[in-house]
XYZ file of N, CA and C in Angstrom:
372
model
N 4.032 7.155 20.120
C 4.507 5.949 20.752
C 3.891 4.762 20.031
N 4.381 3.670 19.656
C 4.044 2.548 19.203
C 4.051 1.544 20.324
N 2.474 1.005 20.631
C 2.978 0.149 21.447
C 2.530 -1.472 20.770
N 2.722 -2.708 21.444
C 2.147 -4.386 21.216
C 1.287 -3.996 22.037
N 0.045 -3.933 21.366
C -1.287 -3.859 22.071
C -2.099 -5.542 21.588
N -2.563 -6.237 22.222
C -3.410 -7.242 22.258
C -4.743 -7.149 21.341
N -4.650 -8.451 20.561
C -6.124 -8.232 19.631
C -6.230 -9.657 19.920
N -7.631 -9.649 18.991
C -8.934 -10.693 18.791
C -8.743 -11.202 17.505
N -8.426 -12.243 16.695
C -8.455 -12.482 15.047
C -9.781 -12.576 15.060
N -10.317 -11.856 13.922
C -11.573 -12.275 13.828
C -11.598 -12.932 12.280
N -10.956 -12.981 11.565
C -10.986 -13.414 10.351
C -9.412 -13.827 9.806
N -9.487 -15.045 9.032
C -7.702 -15.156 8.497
C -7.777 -15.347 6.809
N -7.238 -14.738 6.025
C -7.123 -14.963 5.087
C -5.389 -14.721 4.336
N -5.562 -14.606 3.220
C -3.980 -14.341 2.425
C -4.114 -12.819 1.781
N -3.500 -12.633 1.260
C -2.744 -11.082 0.537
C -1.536 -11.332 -0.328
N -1.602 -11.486 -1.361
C -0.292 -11.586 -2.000
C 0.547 -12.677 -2.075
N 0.222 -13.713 -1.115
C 0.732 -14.493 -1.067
C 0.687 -14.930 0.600
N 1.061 -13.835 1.235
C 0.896 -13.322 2.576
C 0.166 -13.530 3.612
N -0.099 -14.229 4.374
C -1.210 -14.860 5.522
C -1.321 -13.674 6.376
N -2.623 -12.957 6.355
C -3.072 -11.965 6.958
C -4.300 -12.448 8.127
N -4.420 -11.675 8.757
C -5.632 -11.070 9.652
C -6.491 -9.767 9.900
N -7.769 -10.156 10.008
C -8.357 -8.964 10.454
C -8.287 -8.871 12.270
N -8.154 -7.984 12.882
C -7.953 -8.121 14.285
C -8.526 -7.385 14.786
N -9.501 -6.972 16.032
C -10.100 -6.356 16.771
C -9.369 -5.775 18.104
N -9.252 -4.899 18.155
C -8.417 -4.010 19.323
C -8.814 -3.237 20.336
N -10.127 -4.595 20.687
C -11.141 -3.280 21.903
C -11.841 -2.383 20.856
N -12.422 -2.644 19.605
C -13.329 -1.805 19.056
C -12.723 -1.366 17.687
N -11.283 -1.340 17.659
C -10.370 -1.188 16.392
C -10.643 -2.008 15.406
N -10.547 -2.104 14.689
C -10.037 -3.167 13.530
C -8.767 -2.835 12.665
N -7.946 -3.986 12.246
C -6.718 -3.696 11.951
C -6.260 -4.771 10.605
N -5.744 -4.623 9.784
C -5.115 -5.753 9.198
C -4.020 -5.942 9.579
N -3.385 -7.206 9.779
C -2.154 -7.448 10.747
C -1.625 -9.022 9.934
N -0.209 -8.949 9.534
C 0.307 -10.063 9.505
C 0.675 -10.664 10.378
N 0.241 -12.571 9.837
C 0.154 -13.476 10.724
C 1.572 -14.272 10.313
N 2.573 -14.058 9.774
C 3.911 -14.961 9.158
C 4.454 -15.289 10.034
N 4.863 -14.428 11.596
C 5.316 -14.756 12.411
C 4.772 -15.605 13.581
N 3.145 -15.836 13.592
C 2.097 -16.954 14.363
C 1.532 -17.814 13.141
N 2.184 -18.631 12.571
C 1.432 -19.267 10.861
C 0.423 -19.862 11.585
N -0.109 -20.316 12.721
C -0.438 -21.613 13.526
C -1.881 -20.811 14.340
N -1.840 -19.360 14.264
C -2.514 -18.500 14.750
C -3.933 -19.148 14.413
N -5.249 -19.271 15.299
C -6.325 -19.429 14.490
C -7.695 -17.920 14.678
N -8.649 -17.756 14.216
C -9.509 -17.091 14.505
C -9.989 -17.401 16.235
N -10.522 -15.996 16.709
C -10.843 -16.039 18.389
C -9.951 -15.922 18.741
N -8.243 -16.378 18.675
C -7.492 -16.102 19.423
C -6.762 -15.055 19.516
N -6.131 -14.687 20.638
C -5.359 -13.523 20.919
C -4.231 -13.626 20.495
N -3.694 -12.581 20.200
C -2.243 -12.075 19.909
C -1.659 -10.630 20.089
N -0.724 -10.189 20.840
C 0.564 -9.430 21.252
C 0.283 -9.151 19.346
N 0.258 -7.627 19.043
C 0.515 -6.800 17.731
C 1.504 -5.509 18.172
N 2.275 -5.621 17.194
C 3.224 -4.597 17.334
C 3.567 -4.284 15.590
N 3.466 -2.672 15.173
C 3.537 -2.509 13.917
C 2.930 -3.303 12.818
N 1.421 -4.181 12.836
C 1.375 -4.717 12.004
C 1.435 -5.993 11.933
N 2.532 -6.434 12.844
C 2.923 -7.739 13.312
C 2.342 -8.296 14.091
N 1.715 -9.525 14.048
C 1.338 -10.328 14.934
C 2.691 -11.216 15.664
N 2.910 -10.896 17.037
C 4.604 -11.717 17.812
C 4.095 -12.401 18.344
N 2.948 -12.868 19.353
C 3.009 -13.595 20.579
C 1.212 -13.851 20.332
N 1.072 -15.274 20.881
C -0.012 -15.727 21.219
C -0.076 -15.347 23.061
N -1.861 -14.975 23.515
C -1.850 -14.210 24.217
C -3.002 -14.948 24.889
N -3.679 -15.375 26.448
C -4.713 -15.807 26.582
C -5.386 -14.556 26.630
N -6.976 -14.871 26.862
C -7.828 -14.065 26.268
C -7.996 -13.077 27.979
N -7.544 -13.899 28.780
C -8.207 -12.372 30.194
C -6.932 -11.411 29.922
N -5.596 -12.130 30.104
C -4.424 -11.023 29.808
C -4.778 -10.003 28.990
N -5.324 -10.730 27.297
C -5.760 -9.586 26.441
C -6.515 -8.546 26.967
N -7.904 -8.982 27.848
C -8.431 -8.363 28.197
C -8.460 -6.951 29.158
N -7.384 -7.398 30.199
C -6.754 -6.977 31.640
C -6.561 -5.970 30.496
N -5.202 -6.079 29.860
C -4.076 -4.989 29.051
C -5.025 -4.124 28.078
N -6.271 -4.509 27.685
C -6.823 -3.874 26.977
C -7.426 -2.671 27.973
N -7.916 -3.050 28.478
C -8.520 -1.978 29.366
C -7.880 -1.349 30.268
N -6.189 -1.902 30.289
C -5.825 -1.037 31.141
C -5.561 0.489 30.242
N -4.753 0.078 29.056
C -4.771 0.448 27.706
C -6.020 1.846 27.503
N -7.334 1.311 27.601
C -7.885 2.306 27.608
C -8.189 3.174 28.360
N -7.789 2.693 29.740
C -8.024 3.428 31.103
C -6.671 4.595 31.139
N -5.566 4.755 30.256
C -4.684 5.483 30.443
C -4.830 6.333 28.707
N -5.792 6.117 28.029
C -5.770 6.908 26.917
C -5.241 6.187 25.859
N -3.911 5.212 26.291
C -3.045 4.974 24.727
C -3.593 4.097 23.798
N -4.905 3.758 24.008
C -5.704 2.955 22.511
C -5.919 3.802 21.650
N -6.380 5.348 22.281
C -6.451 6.776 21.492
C -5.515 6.819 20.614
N -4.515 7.168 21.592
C -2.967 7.312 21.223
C -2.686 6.618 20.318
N -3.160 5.509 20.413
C -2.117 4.451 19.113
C -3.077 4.552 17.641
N -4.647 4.569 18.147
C -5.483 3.934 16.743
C -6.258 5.356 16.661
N -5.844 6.600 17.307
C -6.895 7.500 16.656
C -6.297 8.667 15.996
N -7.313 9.341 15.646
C -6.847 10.379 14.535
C -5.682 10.783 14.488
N -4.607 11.221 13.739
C -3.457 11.787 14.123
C -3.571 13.505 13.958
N -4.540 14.074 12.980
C -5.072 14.959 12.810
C -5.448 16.143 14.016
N -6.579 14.790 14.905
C -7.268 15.265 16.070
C -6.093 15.627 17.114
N -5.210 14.599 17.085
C -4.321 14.409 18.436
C -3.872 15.508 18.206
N -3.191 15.850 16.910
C -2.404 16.986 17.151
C -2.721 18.441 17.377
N -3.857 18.538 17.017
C -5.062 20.046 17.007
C -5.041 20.116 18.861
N -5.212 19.100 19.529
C -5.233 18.327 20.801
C -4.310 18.820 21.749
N -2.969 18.579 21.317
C -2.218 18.933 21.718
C -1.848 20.198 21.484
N -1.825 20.881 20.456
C -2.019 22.242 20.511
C -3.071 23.135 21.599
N -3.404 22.381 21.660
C -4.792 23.237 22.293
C -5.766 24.229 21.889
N -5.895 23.426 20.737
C -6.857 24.375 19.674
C -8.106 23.783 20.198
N -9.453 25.037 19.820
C -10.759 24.518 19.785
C -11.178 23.554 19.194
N -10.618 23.876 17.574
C -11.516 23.457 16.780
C -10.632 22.025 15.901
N -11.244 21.259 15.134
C -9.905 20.334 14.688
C -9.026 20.763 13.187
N -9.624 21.933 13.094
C -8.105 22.294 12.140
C -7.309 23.616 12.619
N -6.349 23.751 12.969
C -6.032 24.740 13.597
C -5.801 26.177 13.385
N -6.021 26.639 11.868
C -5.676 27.535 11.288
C -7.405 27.798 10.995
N -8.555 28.303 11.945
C -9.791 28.380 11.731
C -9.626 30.103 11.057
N -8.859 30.729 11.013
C -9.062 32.568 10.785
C -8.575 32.309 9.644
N -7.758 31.362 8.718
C -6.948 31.363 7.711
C -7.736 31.336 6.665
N -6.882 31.251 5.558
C -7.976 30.961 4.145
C -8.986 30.366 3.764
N -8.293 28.986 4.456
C -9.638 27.947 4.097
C -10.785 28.079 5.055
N -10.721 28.856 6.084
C -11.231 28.703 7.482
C -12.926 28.498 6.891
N -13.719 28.909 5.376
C -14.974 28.262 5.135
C -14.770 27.335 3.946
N -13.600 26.891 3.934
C -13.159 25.761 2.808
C -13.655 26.160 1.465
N -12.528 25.426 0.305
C -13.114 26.317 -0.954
C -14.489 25.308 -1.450
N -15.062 26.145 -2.309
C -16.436 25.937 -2.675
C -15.942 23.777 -3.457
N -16.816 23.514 -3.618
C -16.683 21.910 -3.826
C -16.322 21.836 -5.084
N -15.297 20.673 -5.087
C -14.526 20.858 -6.449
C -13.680 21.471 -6.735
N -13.311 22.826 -6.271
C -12.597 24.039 -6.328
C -11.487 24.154 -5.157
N -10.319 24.578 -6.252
C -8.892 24.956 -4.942
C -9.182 26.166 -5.260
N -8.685 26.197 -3.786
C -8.314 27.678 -3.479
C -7.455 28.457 -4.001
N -7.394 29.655 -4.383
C -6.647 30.400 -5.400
C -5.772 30.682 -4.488
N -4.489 31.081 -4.885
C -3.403 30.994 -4.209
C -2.932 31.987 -3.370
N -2.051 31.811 -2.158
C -2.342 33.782 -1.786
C -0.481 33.968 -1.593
N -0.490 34.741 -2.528
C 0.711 35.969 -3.216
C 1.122 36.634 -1.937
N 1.897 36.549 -1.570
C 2.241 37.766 -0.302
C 3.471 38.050 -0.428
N 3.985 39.441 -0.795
C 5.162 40.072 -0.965
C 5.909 40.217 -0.099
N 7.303 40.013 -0.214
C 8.272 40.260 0.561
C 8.792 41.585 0.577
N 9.074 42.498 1.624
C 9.154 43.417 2.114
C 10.770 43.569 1.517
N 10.725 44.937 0.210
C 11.883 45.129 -0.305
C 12.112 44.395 -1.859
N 11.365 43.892 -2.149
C 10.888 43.002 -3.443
C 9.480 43.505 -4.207
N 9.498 44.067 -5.496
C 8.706 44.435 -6.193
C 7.265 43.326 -5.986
């Protein structure tokens, strides 16, 4: 799910040409274009959606939505591992889900794993 979750600018600079931000998301940090708020300054809030900065935001609203945000999980949801979530949702122990498989003690450092050949039944 993608949601406009509320941030903090904490810094404004350019990119390319590009008027950017650094933004704080309840503990996140994000780079986020500012093209659509040019007028945006540092401290203030803003409505982010994909990247986008849409809407100037006062700071308790931010606040309220932030925590409601975290009180239902979806700050997880939106800014954390995608890796984890999905091991997660599987309902695996561990965070890679294939722990009995090949890599299950990862290959030695530096080194891939040699490849594993498995014949098809009826095929030399």
């Amino acid at each position: 799910m993608c949601l406009a979750v509320p941030g903090r600018v904490l810094d404004i600079g350019e990119k390319d040409g590009t008027r950017m931000a650094t933004v704080d998301f309840g503990g996140v940090q994000k780079e986020v274009c500012l093209e659509y708020l040019p007028d945006l300054r540092v401290g203030e809030y803003a409505i982010v959606h994909v990247g986008f900065a849409l809407q100037r935001l006062d700071e308790e609203s931010a606040r309220q939505t932030l925590a409601l945000f975290e009180e239902l999980g979806m700050l997880q949801e939106e800014f954390g591992d995608p890796w984890e979530q999905a091991a997660a949702q599987a309902g695996a122990d561990s965070p890679w889900p294939f722990a009995d498989g090949p890599f299950a003690d990862g290959p030695a450092s530096g080194e891939a794993a040699a490849p594993q050949h498995v014949q098809e039944e009826g095929r030399p």
